[in-house]
C-alpha positions as a printed NumPy array, in Angstrom:
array([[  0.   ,   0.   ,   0.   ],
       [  1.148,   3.197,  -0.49 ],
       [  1.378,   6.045,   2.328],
       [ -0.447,   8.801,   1.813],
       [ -3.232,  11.119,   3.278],
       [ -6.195,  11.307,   2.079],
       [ -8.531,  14.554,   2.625],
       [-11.919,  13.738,   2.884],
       [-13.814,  17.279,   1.447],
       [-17.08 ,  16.263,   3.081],
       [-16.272,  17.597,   6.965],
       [-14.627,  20.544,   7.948],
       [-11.013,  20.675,   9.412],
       [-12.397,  21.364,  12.975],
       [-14.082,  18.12 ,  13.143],
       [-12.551,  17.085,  16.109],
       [-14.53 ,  20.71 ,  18.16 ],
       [-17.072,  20.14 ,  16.83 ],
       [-17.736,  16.424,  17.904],
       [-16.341,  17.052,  21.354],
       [-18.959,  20.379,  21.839],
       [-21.832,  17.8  ,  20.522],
       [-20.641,  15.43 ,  23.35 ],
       [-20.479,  18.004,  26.196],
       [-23.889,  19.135,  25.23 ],
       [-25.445,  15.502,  25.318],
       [-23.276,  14.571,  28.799],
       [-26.874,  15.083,  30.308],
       [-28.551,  12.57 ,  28.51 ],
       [-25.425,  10.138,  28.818],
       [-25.709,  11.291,  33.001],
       [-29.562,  10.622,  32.871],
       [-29.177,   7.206,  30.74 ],
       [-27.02 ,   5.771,  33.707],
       [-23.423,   6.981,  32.633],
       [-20.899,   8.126,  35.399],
       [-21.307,  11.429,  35.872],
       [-18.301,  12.383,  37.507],
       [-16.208,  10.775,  34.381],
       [-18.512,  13.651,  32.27 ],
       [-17.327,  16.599,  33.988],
       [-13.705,  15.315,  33.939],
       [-14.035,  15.315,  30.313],
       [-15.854,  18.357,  29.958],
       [-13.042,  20.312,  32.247],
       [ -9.893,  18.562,  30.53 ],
       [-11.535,  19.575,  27.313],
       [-12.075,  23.051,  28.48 ],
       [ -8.538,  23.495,  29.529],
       [ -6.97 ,  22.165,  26.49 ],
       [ -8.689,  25.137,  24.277]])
């Protein structure tokens, strides 16, 4: 195989924000559904202080 990158033109380069923002705003439902919510803030406040 060769190595190269491949671009895909169909998402924007700040793909990565914008999945981690639709995360942090459904943390409630993932709280509500049973998830840990102490492991949801963690990530919401490491993600905060990385930007």
């Amino acid at each position: 195989m060769d190595n190269k990158i491949n671009e895909c033109r169909c998402v924007s380069g700040n793909w990565t924000t914008e999945m981690m923002e639709k995360a942090i705003g459904s943390m409630q439902m993932a709280v509500d559904a049973g998830s840990s919510e102490r492991s949801c803030r963690m990530l919401r406040r490491q993600w905060l202080a990385a930007r």
